[in-house]
Structure formats: structure tokens, C-alpha cells
mmCIF file of C-alpha atoms in Angstrom:
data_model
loop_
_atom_site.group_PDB
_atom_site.id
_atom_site.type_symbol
_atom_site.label_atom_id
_atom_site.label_comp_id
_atom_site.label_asym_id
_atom_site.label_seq_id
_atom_site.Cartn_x
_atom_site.Cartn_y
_atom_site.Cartn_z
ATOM 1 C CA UNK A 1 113.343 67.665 124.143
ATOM 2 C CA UNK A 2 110.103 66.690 122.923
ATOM 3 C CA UNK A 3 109.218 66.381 119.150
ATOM 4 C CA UNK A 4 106.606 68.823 118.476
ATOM 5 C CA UNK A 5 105.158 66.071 115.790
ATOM 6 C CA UNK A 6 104.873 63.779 118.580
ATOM 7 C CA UNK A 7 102.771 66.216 121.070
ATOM 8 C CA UNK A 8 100.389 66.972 118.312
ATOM 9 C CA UNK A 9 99.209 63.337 117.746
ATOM 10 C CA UNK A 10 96.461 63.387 120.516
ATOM 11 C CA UNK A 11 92.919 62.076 120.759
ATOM 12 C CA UNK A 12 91.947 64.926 121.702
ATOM 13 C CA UNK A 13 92.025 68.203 120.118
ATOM 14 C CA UNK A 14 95.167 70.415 121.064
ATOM 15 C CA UNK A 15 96.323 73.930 119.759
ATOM 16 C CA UNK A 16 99.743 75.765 119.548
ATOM 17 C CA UNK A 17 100.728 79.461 119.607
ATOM 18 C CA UNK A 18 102.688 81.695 117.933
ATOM 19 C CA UNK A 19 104.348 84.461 119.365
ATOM 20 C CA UNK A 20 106.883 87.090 117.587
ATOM 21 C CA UNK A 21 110.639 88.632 119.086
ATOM 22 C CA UNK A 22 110.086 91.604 121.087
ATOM 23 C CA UNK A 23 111.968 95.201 120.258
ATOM 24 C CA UNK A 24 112.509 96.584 123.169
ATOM 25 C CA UNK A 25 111.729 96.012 126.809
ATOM 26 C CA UNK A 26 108.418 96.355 127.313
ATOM 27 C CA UNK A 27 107.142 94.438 124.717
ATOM 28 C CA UNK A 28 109.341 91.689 125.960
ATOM 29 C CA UNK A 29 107.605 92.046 129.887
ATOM 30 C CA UNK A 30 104.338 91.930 127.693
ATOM 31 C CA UNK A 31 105.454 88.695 125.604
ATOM 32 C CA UNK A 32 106.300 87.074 128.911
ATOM 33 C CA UNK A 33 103.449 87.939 130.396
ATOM 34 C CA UNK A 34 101.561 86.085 127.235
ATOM 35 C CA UNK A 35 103.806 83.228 128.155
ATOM 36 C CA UNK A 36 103.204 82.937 131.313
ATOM 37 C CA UNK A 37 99.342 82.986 130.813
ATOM 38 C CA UNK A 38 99.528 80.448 128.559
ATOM 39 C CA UNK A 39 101.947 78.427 130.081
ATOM 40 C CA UNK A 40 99.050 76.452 132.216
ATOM 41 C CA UNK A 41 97.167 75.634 129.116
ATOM 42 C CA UNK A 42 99.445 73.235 127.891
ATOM 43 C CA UNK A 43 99.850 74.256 124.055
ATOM 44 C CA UNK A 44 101.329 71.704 121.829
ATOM 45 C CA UNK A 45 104.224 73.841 121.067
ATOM 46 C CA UNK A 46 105.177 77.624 120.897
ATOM 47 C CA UNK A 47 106.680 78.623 118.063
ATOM 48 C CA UNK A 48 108.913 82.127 117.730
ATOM 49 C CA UNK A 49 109.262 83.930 114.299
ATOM 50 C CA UNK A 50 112.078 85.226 113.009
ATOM 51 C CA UNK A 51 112.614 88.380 110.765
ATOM 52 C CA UNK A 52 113.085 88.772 107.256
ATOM 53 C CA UNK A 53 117.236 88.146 106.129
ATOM 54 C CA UNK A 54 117.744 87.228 109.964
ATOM 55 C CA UNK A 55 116.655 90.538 111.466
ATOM 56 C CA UNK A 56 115.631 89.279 115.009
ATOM 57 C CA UNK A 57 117.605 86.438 114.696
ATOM 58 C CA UNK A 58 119.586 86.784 117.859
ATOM 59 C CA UNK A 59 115.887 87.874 119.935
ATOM 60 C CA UNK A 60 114.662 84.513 118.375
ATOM 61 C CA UNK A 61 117.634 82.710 119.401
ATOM 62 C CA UNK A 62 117.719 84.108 123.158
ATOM 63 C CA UNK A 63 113.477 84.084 123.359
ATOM 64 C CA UNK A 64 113.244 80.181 122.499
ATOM 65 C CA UNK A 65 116.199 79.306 124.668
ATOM 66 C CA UNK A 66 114.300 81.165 127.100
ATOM 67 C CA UNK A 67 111.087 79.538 126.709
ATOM 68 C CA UNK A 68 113.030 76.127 126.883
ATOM 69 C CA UNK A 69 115.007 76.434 130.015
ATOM 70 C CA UNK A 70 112.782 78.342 131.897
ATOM 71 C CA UNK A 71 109.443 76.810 131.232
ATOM 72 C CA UNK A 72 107.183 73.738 130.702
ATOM 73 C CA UNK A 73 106.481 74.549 127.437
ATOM 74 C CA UNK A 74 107.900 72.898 124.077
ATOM 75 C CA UNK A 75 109.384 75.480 121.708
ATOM 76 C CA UNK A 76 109.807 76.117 117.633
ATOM 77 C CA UNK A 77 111.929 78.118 116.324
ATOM 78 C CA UNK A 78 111.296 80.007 112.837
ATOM 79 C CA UNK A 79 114.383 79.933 110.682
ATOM 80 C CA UNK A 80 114.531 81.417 107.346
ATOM 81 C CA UNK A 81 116.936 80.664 104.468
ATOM 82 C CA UNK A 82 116.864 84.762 102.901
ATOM 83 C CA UNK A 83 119.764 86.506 102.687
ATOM 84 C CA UNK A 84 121.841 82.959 104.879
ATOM 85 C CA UNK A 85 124.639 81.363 103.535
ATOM 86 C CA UNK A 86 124.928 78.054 104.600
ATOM 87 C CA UNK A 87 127.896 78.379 106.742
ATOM 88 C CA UNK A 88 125.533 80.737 108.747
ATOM 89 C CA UNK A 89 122.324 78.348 108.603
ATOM 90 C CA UNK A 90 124.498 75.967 110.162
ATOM 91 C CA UNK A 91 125.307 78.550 112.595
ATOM 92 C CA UNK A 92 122.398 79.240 113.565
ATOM 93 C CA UNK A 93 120.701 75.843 113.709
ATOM 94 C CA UNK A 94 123.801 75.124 116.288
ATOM 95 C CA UNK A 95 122.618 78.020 118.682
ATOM 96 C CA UNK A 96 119.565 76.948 119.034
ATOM 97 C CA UNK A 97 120.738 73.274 119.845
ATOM 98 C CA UNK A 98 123.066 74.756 122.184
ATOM 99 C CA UNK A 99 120.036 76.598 123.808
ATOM 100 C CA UNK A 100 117.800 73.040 123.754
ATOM 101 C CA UNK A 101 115.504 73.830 121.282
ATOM 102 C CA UNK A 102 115.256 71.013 118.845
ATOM 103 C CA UNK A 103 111.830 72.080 117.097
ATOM 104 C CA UNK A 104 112.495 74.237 113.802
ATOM 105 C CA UNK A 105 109.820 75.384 111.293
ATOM 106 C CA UNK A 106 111.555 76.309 107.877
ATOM 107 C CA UNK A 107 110.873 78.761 105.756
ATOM 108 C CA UNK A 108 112.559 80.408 102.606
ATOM 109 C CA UNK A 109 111.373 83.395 104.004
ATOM 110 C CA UNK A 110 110.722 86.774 102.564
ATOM 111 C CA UNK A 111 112.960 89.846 101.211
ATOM 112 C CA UNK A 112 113.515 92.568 104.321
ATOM 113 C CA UNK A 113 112.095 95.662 103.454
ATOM 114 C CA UNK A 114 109.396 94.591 101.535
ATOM 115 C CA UNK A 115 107.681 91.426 101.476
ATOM 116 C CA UNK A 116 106.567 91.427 98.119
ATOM 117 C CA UNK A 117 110.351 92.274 96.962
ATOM 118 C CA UNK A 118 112.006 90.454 93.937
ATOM 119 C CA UNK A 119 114.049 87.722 96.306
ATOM 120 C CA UNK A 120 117.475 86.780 95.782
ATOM 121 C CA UNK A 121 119.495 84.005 96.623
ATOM 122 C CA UNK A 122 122.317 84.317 98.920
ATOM 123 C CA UNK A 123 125.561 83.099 96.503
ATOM 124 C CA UNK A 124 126.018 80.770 99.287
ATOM 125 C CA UNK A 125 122.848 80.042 100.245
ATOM 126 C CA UNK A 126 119.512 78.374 99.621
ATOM 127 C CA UNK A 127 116.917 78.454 96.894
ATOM 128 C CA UNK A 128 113.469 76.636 98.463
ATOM 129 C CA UNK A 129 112.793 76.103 101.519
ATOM 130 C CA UNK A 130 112.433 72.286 100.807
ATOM 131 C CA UNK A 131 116.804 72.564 100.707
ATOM 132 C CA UNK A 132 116.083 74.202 104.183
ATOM 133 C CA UNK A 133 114.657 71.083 105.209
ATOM 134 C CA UNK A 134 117.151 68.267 104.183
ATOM 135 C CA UNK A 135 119.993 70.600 105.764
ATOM 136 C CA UNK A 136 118.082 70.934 109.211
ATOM 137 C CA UNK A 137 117.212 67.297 109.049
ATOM 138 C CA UNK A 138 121.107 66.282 108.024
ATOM 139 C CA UNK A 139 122.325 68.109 110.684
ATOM 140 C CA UNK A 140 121.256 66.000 114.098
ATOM 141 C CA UNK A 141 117.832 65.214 115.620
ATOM 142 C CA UNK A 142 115.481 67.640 114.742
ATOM 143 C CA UNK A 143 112.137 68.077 114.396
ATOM 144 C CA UNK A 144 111.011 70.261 111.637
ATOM 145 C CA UNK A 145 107.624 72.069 110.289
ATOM 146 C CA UNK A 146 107.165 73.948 107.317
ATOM 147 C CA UNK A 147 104.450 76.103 106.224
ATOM 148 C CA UNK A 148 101.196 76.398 104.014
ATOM 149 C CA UNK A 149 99.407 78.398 101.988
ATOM 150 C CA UNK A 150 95.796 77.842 101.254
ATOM 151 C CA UNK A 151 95.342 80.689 98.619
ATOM 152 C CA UNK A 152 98.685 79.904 97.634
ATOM 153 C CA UNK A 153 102.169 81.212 98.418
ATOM 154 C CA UNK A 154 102.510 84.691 96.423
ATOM 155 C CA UNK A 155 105.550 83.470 94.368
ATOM 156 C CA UNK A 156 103.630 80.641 93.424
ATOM 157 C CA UNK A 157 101.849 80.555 89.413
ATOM 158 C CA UNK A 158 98.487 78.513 90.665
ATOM 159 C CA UNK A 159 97.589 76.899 93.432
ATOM 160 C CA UNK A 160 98.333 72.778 92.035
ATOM 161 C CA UNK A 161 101.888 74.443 91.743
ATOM 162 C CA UNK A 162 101.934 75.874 94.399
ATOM 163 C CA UNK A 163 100.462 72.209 96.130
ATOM 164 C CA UNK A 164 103.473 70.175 94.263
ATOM 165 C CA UNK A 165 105.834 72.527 96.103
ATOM 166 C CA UNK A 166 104.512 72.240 99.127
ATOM 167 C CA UNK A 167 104.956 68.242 99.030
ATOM 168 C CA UNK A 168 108.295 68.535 98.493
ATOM 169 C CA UNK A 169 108.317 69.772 101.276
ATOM 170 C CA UNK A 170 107.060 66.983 103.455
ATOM 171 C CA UNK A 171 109.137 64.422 101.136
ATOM 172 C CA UNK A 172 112.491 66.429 102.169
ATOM 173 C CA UNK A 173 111.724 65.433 105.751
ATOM 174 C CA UNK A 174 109.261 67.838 107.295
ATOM 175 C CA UNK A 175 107.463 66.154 109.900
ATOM 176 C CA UNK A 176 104.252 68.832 110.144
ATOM 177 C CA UNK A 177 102.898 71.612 108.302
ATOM 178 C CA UNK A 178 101.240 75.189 109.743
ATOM 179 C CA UNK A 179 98.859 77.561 107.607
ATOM 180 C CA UNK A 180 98.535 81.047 106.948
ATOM 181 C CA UNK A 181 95.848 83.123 108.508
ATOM 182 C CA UNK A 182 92.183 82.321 106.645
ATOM 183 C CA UNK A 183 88.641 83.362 107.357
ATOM 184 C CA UNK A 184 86.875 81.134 105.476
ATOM 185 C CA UNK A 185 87.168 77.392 106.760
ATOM 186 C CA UNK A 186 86.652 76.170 102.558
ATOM 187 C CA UNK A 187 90.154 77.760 101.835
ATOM 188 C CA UNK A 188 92.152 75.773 104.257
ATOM 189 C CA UNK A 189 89.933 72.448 103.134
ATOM 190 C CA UNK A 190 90.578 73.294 99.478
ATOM 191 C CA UNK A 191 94.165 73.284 100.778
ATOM 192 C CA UNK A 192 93.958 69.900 102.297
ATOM 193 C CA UNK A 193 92.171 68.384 99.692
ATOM 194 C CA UNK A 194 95.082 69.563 97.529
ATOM 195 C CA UNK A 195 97.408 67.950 99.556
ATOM 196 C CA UNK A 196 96.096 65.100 100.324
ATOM 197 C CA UNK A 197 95.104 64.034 96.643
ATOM 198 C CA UNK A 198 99.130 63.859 95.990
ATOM 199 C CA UNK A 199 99.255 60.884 98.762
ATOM 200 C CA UNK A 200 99.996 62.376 101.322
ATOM 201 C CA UNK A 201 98.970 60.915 104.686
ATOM 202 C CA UNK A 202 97.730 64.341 107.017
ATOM 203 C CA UNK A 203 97.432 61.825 109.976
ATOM 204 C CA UNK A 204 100.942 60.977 109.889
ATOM 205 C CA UNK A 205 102.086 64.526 108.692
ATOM 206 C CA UNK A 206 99.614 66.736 110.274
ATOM 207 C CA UNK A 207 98.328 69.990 108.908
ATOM 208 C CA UNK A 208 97.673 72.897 111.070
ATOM 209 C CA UNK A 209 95.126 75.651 110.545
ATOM 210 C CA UNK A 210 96.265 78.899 111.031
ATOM 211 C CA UNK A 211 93.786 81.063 112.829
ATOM 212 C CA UNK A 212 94.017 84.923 114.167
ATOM 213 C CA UNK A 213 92.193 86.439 116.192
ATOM 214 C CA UNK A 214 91.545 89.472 114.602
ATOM 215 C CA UNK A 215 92.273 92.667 117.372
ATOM 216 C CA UNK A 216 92.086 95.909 115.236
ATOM 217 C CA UNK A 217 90.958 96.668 111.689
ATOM 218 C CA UNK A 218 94.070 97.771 110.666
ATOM 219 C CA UNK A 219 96.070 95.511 112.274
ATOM 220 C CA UNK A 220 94.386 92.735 110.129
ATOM 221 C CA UNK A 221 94.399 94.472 107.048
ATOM 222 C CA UNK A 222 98.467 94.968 107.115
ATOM 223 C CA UNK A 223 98.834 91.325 108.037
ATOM 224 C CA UNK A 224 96.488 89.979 105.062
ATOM 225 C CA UNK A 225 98.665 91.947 102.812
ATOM 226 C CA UNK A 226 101.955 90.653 103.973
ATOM 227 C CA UNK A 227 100.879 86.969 104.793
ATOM 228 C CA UNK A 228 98.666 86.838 101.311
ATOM 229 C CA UNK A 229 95.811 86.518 102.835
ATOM 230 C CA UNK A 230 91.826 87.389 101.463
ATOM 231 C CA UNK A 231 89.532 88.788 104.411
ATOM 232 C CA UNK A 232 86.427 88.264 102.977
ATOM 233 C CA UNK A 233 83.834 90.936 102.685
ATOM 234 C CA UNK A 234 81.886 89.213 104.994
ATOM 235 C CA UNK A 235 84.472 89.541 107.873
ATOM 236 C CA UNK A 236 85.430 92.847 107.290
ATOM 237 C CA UNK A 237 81.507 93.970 107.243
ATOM 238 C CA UNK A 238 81.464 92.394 110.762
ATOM 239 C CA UNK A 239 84.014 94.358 112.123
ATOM 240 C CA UNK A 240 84.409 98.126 110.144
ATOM 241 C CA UNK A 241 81.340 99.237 112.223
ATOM 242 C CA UNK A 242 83.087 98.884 115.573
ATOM 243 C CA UNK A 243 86.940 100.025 113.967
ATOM 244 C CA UNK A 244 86.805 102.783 116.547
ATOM 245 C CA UNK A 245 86.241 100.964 119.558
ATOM 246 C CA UNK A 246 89.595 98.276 120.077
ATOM 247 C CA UNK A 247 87.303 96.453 122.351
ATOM 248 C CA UNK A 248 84.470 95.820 120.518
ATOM 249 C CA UNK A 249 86.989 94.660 117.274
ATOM 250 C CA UNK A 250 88.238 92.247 119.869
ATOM 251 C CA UNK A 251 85.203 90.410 120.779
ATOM 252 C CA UNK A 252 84.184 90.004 117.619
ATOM 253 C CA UNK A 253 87.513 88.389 116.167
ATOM 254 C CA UNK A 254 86.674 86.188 119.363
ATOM 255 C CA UNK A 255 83.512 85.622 117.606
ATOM 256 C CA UNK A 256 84.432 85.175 113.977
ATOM 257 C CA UNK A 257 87.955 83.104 115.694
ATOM 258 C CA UNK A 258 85.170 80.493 117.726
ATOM 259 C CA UNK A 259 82.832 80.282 114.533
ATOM 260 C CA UNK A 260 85.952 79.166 112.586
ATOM 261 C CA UNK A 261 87.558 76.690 115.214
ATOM 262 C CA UNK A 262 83.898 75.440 115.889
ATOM 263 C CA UNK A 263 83.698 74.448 112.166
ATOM 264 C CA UNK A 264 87.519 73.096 111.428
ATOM 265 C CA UNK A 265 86.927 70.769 114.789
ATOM 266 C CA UNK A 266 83.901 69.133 113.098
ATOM 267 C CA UNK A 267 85.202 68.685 109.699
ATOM 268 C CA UNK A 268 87.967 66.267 111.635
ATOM 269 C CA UNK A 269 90.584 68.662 112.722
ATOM 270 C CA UNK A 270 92.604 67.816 115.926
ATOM 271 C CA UNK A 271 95.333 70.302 115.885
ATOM 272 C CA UNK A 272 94.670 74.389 115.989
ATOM 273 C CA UNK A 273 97.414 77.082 115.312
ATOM 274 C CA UNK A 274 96.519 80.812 116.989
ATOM 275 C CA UNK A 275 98.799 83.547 115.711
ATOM 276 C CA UNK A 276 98.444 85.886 118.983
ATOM 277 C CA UNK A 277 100.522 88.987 118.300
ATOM 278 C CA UNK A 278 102.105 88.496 122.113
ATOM 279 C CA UNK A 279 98.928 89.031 123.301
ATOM 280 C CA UNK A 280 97.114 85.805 125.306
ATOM 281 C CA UNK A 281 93.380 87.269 126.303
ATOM 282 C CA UNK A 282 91.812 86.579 122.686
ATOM 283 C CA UNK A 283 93.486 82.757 122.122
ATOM 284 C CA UNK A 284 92.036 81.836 125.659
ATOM 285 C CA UNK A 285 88.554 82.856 125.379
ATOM 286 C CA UNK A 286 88.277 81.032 122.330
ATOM 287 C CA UNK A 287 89.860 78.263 123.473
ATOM 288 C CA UNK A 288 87.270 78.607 126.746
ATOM 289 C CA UNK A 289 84.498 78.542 124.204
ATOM 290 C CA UNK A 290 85.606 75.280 122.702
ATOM 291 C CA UNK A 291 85.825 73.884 125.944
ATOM 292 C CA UNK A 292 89.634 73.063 124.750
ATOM 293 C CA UNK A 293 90.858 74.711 128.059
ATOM 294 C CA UNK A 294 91.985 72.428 131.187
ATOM 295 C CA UNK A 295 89.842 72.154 134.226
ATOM 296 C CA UNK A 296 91.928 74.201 136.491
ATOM 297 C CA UNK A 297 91.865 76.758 133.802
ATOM 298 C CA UNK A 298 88.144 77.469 133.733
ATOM 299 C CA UNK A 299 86.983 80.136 135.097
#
């Protein structure tokens, strides 16, 4: 299988997806009916989350085998280290070799229930996701991602401390990094700055700004406060007027989405992230806008 690392080294600009497991049946005809729209676009990769302590862990696992048996596209799967012993990371990192998925992003993860929870170790597990890493790496051919946080991951006492984390990271193996959701294009370069001041090359290890397209007011607000993320006054005065109409919300995250991938491609960036919630109309428009989709795609 493809390295994601390798399919996001590219002259020209490319983007990835992110799409979550499904809880019941329709949601999984509407995920695959993202997928399938997407599918001709070529994304980098598609990465599949994976619930707090292991929750969806065997949706994951049957989703990205899915995605990589049954389509063109090149798949990441989440894996978290909460509430694993190691016996059953290695478990799990086994399933989805057996399923052809080689691609892994790594995360410590957060406690289930609540996000914001006091986390505990697993007696037999991990403590940082960097440990994550070396064991994914140690354990065959794999390709692995982490992620970033450009106000800072919430366990985190400042934001250097938070940076010298994160390059531990990269120095246990990690081949690429993906951000949190941000609406103002100076967090994620305050981020890379960060980074890149403690030597680390973002052409060889690239960084990938994560963007949402916002889709209801609500919706956004609960996934700032779990992900960590600011909306900034600014963005939410853009879209409270039209909260009642889903519609209306929509085109303008389209809007305030473009404006942000607009900027991010001419500061440099070559890689974009979209967090779609299953849902595929939002990420193509704005990908239409940038002129980032393929020829036959255009409408």
C-alpha cells in the first residue's frame, strides 16, 4: 500500500479527508455515499477516527479495510493509546495489517465520557502518544501521522511545551503531522513557526492544516469545545445571523473554509486536511473554488 507521506509530497497542492465510524446503518449508506463522491477527486489519503478508550474500534477496523479493498483510495487509520494495553495495541495494529491498511495516525487520545476527563494510564499501557509511535513503527512497515495543536493541546502548560512535545513526536518516527480545526490562518503559522524553529524540516515532515467546514452553529460550537479550539468572534458574527437556516450556515462555512484555504495556499502550503463530518458537498465546493478539483470533476 502506498505511504500516505509519500502521496503528499506533490508539486502541486493536494488535500485529504477525514471521515468518522458510522452508528448505525444509515449513517454508514451516508458515509459511503461521501466516499464514493470523493473517491474521483483523488485525496491524498482518508483517514477514519476512532473513539475514545477504543469505542468504535471494530467500525474503524472494518470501515478502513473497507475503504482499502474496495476502493482507489489510500486509507489512515486513527488509533489511540487510552484505556489499551499493549498486548491489545498490538492487536489492533495487526487487524488493520490484516485488512491492508498500513497508514496509522497516533494519538494518546482522550478519556471516554468526557474529553476534558482526568486521563489515566492503562497499567499496561501507554503514557504519550510519542510511545505510540516507536511501537507502531517497531512493529513492520508502517506509515504513521500524529497530530497538532496550534492553540495547544489542552493537557499541555504553554504552547513552547506543548511545541517540545510535539517534536518528540516526529523524532519517535512520525512521518507527517495533521492540525486541529482553526479559523484564523495566524494560529496554525504561529504553530509552524513553533515547530520549525526546533529544526525541524516541514518539507520532509509535512504539516497539515486542519480545516472544517463549518455546517451548523451548534455543530461547531460542540466541536471547538472538544477539539480545543477558539472560533473567533469574527466567525461566529458571520454565521449566528443565519443559525436558523442550515443552508445558509453552510455556504458561509464554504465561504469562511475558501477564505482560509485561499490564504494557507499562498503563505506556501501544499497539503490541506478537511474534517467533513461524512458529509462530501461542503469539501468539494471549496475545493472547486480553489480550482484544486480534477478536470473531469468540474462542473
Amino acid at each position: 500500500m502506498t505511504a500516505v507521506v509519500d502521496r503528499l509530497r506533490s508539486d502541486r497542492p493536494v488535500f485529504s479527508v477525514e471521515f468518522f465510524p458510522p452508528k448505525d446503518a444509515e449513517a454508514e449508506r451516508q458515509l459511503w455515499r461521501a466516499i464514493r463522491e470523493l473517491e474521483p477527486l483523488d485525496p491524498a489519503f482518508v483517514s477514519v477516527t476512532y473513539g475514545a478508550g477504543g469505542s468504535s474500534r471494530d467500525r474503524t477496523i472494518r470501515v478502513t479495510g473497507r475503504i482499502a479493498q474496495e476502493t482507489t483510495l489510500t486509507p489512515v487509520a486513527h488509533l489511540t493509546a487510552v484505556n489499551h494495553s499493549v498486548a491489545e495495541l498490538r492487536n489492533v495494529i495487526g487487524s488493520y495489517a490484516s485488512v491492508g491498511v498500513r497508514n496509522i495516525l497516533a494519538l494518546r487520545g482522550d478519556p471516554p465520557g468526557d474529553p476534558n476527563g482526568e486521563w489515566v494510564k492503562h497499567p499496561q499501557g501507554l503514557t504519550y502518544a510519542e510511545e505510540l509511535v516507536r511501537l507502531i513503527r517497531g512493529l513492520g512497515d508502517f506509515c504513521v501521522g500524529v497530530a497538532a495543536y496550534p492553540f495547544g493541546h489542552p493537557r499541555s502548560a504553554d504552547l513552547d511545551t506543548d511545541a517540545e512535545f510535539f517534536v518528540r513526536k516526529l523524532r519517535a518516527g512520525a512521518h507527517y503531522a495533521v492540525s486541529q480545526m482553526f479559523f484564523r490562518v495566524e494560529d496554525f503559522l504561529r504553530l509552524r513557526d513553533r515547530i520549525a524553529a526546533r529544526g525541524i524540516d516541514l518539507d520532509e515532515v509535512p504539516l497539515l492544516p486542519g480545516l472544517m467546514p463549518i455546517r451548523s452553529v451548534k455543530g461547531i460550537q460542540k466541536m471547538a469545545e472538544m477539539a480545543n479550539t477558539e472560533i473567533p468572534p469574527e466567525v461566529i458574527a458571520r454565521v449566528e445571523p443565519y443559525a436558523g437556516n442550515l443552508e445558509s450556515v453552510r455556504a458561509v462555512g464554504v465561504d469562511i473554509a475558501t477564505e482560509l484555504a485561499e490564504r494557507l495556499l499562498a503563505e506556501g502550503l501544499k497539503q490541506l486536511h478537511f474534517y467533513t463530518m461524512n458529509r462530501s458537498n461542503s469539501t468539494v465546493q471549496v475545493l472547486d473554488r480553489l480550482g484544486l478539483l480534477p478536470a473531469r470533476a468540474r462542473g
